[in-house]
Amino acid sequence: MPMYQPNSHRNLRLDVGAGGQILDLETAIKDGILGGGGGLVCAGVTEKLDLKKMIEELESIEVPSVFICPISLDPMQDPVTLCTGQTYERSNILKWFSLGHCTCPTTMQELWDDTANLRQPAKISLVVDMLNEGSIETKINCTKLIEMLIGRKDLGSENVSSLSLLAGLLRLVKDKRHPNGVLAGLGLLNTICLDESIRNSVVSIGAVPPLVELLPGLNNECLELALHILEVLSTIPEGRLALKDCANTIPNVVKFLMSKSESCTQLALTILWAVCNLAPEECAALAVEAGLAAKLLLVIQSGCNPVLKQRSVELLKLCSLNYTATIFISKCKLSRTIE
């Protein structure tokens, strides 16, 4: 639906009377015939036309209601029509849905019945397109809407496993200029990764390295989400391999042992165990050099739950296999001294 636009002033044509010349507004101003209050004066015309008054009259033309968004009451730039026949500005109706509403704002008609189901694949695909192409506000609203739809039991994983959706989420997460977008993207990605059938697709789009690189700069809420995503991905062979092959996985994850919440410590331990157990000779030495041994000793001596302590003991034993007892102890002491 094209947006209604009043006629431009420069296209206005003035009839100056019998035998006179037909002028457009731009030419009249350029030639000095029409002034800002001086009016139009030429042969055969006795009435003066006030430019200011004419422009005010033109600007007072009302935009037809059909072009006004019922939510914002502003002219629509990107209109979309619901199954109820009501048309809204795209970003406004997406925000309405992202707040948890399941109705048409104008008619209050329920939108979740069989004839108007936003969870149909075609409609999910439309939202995904907007996630990839819209403004940052639209992207965040689309992300929240998809997460809300996923929360409904009858939305199959096949509807949200498209590479287009996953790629759009990854771009949103990597855009550090918009913290709200990072949080929304990580939240939906975390929800999607709970489905085992989708995890391999997440790894295949190259999600692991960017998530690892993001870890040091994330706030606590985003950090826990990112670590949980990586921990879930470490449960599949492709995920473990991607984590091992990422140069900063071990140093970045080691930092969060005993430095944030107990939850972050537990997630970090699980990730490190998966990586080091995959390639002990290669990864255990790197982990010790990154200060893992000293961190594990802190966990073991702390008041953490027994499960965490046991996992720390197992990981410490795994790391020690590549060293003699004397060298390993010296590594632990050196790490603690540096800290």
XYZ file of C-alpha atoms in Angstrom:
339
model
C 0.000 0.000 0.000
C 1.649 3.289 -1.052
C 1.818 6.012 1.521
C -0.446 9.017 0.860
C 1.519 12.142 0.031
C 0.015 15.597 -0.581
C 0.874 17.249 -3.888
C 4.203 19.036 -3.836
C 4.076 22.849 -3.799
C 6.351 23.017 -6.803
C 3.712 21.255 -8.933
C 1.039 23.866 -8.151
C -0.124 25.807 -11.232
C -1.576 29.294 -11.058
C -4.033 30.649 -13.618
C -3.497 34.397 -13.727
C -6.587 35.210 -15.754
C -7.802 35.574 -19.300
C -4.987 36.186 -21.696
C -2.500 35.679 -18.871
C 0.209 33.096 -18.405
C -0.140 29.826 -16.472
C 2.674 29.630 -13.940
C 3.844 26.951 -11.569
C 4.729 27.971 -8.008
C 8.481 27.359 -8.387
C 8.699 29.582 -11.479
C 6.630 32.281 -9.830
C 8.952 32.464 -6.852
C 12.070 32.305 -9.006
C 10.914 35.160 -11.230
C 9.907 37.280 -8.270
C 6.253 37.343 -9.266
C 5.027 35.691 -6.067
C 6.362 36.978 -2.773
C 5.906 36.088 0.841
C 2.993 38.380 1.434
C 3.431 40.713 -1.514
C 0.981 38.663 -3.516
C 0.724 38.095 -7.244
C 0.393 41.202 -9.391
C 0.197 41.082 -13.197
C -1.887 42.397 -16.033
C -5.568 41.577 -15.793
C -5.347 40.413 -12.165
C -6.516 42.619 -9.329
C -6.519 40.026 -6.524
C -3.320 39.443 -4.567
C -2.368 35.897 -3.592
C -0.567 35.472 -0.264
C 2.189 32.794 -0.479
C 2.231 32.069 3.252
C -1.508 31.586 3.337
C -1.421 29.282 0.324
C 1.259 27.051 1.860
C -0.628 26.862 5.158
C -3.740 25.800 3.287
C -1.808 23.128 1.413
C -0.208 21.784 4.588
C -3.564 21.655 6.340
C -4.799 19.001 3.936
C -5.752 15.992 6.056
C -4.206 12.600 5.343
C -7.029 10.099 4.671
C -7.629 7.829 7.660
C -6.873 4.758 5.575
C -3.206 5.823 5.564
C -3.032 6.370 9.352
C -1.757 3.625 11.662
C -4.427 2.974 14.345
C -1.717 2.398 16.940
C 0.522 5.447 16.526
C -1.969 7.677 14.656
C 0.871 8.625 12.294
C 1.004 8.118 8.513
C 2.252 4.616 7.672
C 5.596 4.125 5.945
C 5.615 0.309 5.918
C 1.998 -0.916 6.235
C 0.963 -4.527 6.811
C -2.562 -5.943 6.885
C -3.732 -8.574 9.374
C -6.228 -11.298 8.607
C -8.876 -9.107 10.261
C -8.528 -6.583 7.433
C -6.934 -3.945 9.678
C -3.712 -2.290 8.478
C -0.894 -1.150 10.759
C 2.631 0.223 10.571
C 4.849 -2.878 10.564
C 7.048 -1.886 13.516
C 4.005 -0.920 15.626
C 2.117 -4.184 15.184
C 5.277 -6.220 15.801
C 5.814 -4.356 19.061
C 2.190 -5.089 19.996
C 2.735 -8.820 19.426
C 6.099 -8.806 21.239
C 4.333 -7.533 24.375
C 2.377 -10.772 24.475
C -0.875 -9.625 22.829
C -2.621 -12.206 20.642
C -5.357 -9.966 19.259
C -5.920 -7.348 16.579
C -5.561 -3.985 18.406
C -8.560 -2.452 16.621
C -11.082 -5.300 16.570
C -9.633 -7.260 19.533
C -10.243 -10.393 17.444
C -8.261 -13.448 18.567
C -5.453 -14.203 16.116
C -4.514 -17.683 17.253
C -7.396 -19.669 15.741
C -7.072 -21.996 12.742
C -7.893 -19.313 10.192
C -5.467 -16.714 11.511
C -2.450 -18.481 12.902
C 0.726 -16.450 13.117
C 2.586 -19.657 13.818
C 2.134 -20.953 10.291
C 5.478 -21.440 8.483
C 4.694 -18.741 5.919
C 4.046 -16.175 8.638
C 7.128 -17.210 10.616
C 9.107 -16.784 7.382
C 7.739 -13.236 7.012
C 8.862 -12.331 10.539
C 12.296 -13.825 9.848
C 12.607 -11.647 6.737
C 11.839 -8.576 8.841
C 14.395 -9.717 11.425
C 17.052 -9.714 8.717
C 16.066 -6.492 6.966
C 14.375 -4.178 9.462
C 15.609 -1.441 11.771
C 17.160 -2.376 15.114
C 13.798 -1.812 16.838
C 12.063 -4.054 14.312
C 14.742 -6.737 14.746
C 14.323 -6.735 18.520
C 10.522 -6.862 18.224
C 10.717 -9.732 15.714
C 13.072 -11.612 18.031
C 10.709 -11.223 20.986
C 7.734 -12.241 18.843
C 9.438 -15.424 17.615
C 10.452 -16.338 21.167
C 6.871 -15.834 22.299
C 5.612 -18.085 19.495
C 8.192 -20.768 20.318
C 6.844 -20.807 23.856
C 3.531 -22.105 22.538
C 3.473 -25.886 22.512
C 2.315 -26.481 18.942
C 5.107 -24.588 17.175
C 7.361 -27.229 15.667
C 11.126 -26.847 15.619
C 11.088 -27.062 11.831
C 9.482 -23.620 11.788
C 12.400 -21.955 13.563
C 15.382 -23.936 12.360
C 15.979 -21.992 9.145
C 19.531 -20.849 8.521
C 18.119 -17.414 7.676
C 16.738 -17.035 11.201
C 19.923 -18.300 12.835
C 22.101 -16.014 10.698
C 19.882 -13.037 11.533
C 20.155 -13.774 15.240
C 23.917 -14.106 15.023
C 24.199 -10.704 13.323
C 21.995 -9.185 16.023
C 24.124 -10.704 18.797
C 27.368 -9.463 17.225
C 26.133 -5.854 16.961
C 27.620 -4.393 20.154
C 26.120 -0.959 19.423
C 22.725 -2.166 20.667
C 22.901 -3.987 24.048
C 19.144 -4.636 24.012
C 19.542 -6.395 20.684
C 22.392 -8.528 22.038
C 20.262 -9.598 25.009
C 17.204 -10.355 22.850
C 19.282 -12.288 20.324
C 21.065 -14.366 22.961
C 17.746 -15.095 24.676
C 16.145 -16.477 21.511
C 19.297 -18.343 20.459
C 19.412 -19.949 23.906
C 15.775 -21.038 23.585
C 16.347 -22.447 20.098
C 19.423 -24.412 21.227
C 17.316 -26.314 23.747
C 16.079 -28.330 20.758
C 18.737 -30.970 20.066
C 17.804 -31.186 16.389
C 18.774 -27.552 15.800
C 22.141 -27.435 17.584
C 24.107 -28.727 14.620
C 22.626 -25.953 12.440
C 23.718 -23.349 14.988
C 27.266 -24.695 14.871
C 27.202 -24.910 11.068
C 26.593 -21.173 10.635
C 29.778 -20.470 12.609
C 28.129 -19.312 15.831
C 30.777 -20.639 18.237
C 33.762 -18.312 17.520
C 31.730 -15.043 17.678
C 30.091 -16.132 20.939
C 33.487 -16.971 22.446
C 34.899 -13.597 21.380
C 31.906 -11.777 22.896
C 32.308 -13.312 26.376
C 34.741 -10.795 27.970
C 32.585 -7.765 27.122
C 29.164 -9.072 28.156
C 27.214 -8.023 31.239
C 26.256 -10.719 33.737
C 22.843 -11.460 32.212
C 24.170 -11.789 28.672
C 27.255 -13.667 29.870
C 25.217 -16.401 31.509
C 23.100 -16.788 28.358
C 26.177 -16.987 26.114
C 27.899 -19.537 28.366
C 24.736 -21.614 28.479
C 24.527 -21.624 24.668
C 28.160 -22.740 24.408
C 27.641 -25.356 27.106
C 24.634 -26.775 25.230
C 26.571 -26.790 21.946
C 29.399 -28.661 23.668
C 27.063 -31.642 24.062
C 27.326 -32.479 20.334
C 30.546 -33.564 18.562
C 30.421 -30.663 16.100
C 30.101 -28.189 18.938
C 33.019 -29.638 20.899
C 35.215 -29.553 17.819
C 34.268 -25.930 17.083
C 35.087 -24.958 20.666
C 38.452 -26.750 20.537
C 39.376 -25.125 17.228
C 38.595 -21.618 18.506
C 41.880 -20.197 19.841
C 40.262 -18.092 22.570
C 37.843 -20.664 23.987
C 40.108 -21.816 26.824
C 41.558 -18.430 27.921
C 38.194 -16.651 27.678
C 36.233 -19.327 29.546
C 38.869 -19.852 32.273
C 38.411 -16.195 33.291
C 34.889 -16.844 34.511
C 35.727 -19.598 36.978
C 35.054 -18.190 40.454
C 34.845 -14.642 39.100
C 31.088 -14.251 38.553
C 28.195 -16.379 39.769
C 28.233 -20.053 40.743
C 26.091 -20.669 37.679
C 28.766 -19.158 35.416
C 31.414 -21.278 37.155
C 29.397 -24.437 36.540
C 28.812 -23.598 32.862
C 32.473 -22.703 32.353
C 33.607 -25.963 33.974
C 31.352 -28.025 31.711
C 32.671 -26.262 28.589
C 36.295 -26.693 29.641
C 35.777 -30.358 30.504
C 34.229 -31.018 27.071
C 37.124 -29.307 25.267
C 39.972 -30.750 27.346
C 38.499 -34.253 27.327
C 38.247 -34.102 23.514
C 41.986 -33.483 23.078
C 43.770 -33.804 26.447
C 47.343 -33.540 25.199
C 46.604 -30.413 23.169
C 44.088 -28.591 25.371
C 45.074 -29.492 28.931
C 48.470 -27.837 28.591
C 46.881 -24.703 27.118
C 44.379 -24.635 29.969
C 47.062 -24.852 32.642
C 49.041 -22.071 30.960
C 45.847 -19.961 30.995
C 45.596 -20.397 34.784
C 43.046 -23.189 34.931
C 44.850 -25.222 37.631
C 44.820 -22.391 40.143
C 41.168 -21.643 39.390
C 40.243 -25.277 39.937
C 41.981 -25.280 43.310
C 39.886 -22.255 44.282
C 36.690 -24.091 43.335
C 37.730 -27.176 45.304
C 38.518 -25.090 48.416
C 35.376 -22.954 48.143
C 31.884 -23.527 49.444
C 30.545 -24.522 46.034
C 28.231 -27.487 45.698
C 29.803 -30.986 45.715
C 29.085 -31.569 42.024
C 31.217 -28.575 41.045
C 34.023 -29.698 43.344
C 33.988 -33.208 41.913
C 34.084 -31.924 38.331
C 36.991 -29.635 39.290
C 38.925 -32.565 40.771
C 38.394 -34.610 37.593
C 39.494 -31.736 35.367
C 42.526 -31.081 37.550
C 43.578 -34.737 37.218
C 43.119 -34.552 33.457
C 45.326 -31.461 33.231
C 48.047 -33.012 35.372
C 48.555 -35.945 32.990
C 50.794 -33.837 30.755
C 53.169 -32.779 33.546
C 55.360 -34.317 36.181
C 54.078 -33.679 39.694
C 56.784 -31.088 40.413
C 56.195 -29.068 37.255
C 52.415 -29.201 37.677
C 52.593 -27.952 41.268
C 54.897 -25.154 40.179
C 52.414 -24.209 37.456
C 49.634 -23.990 40.032
C 51.729 -21.836 42.359
C 52.849 -19.579 39.497
C 49.264 -19.074 38.357
C 48.104 -18.155 41.847
C 51.023 -15.744 42.246
C 50.115 -13.994 38.958
C 46.495 -13.648 40.048
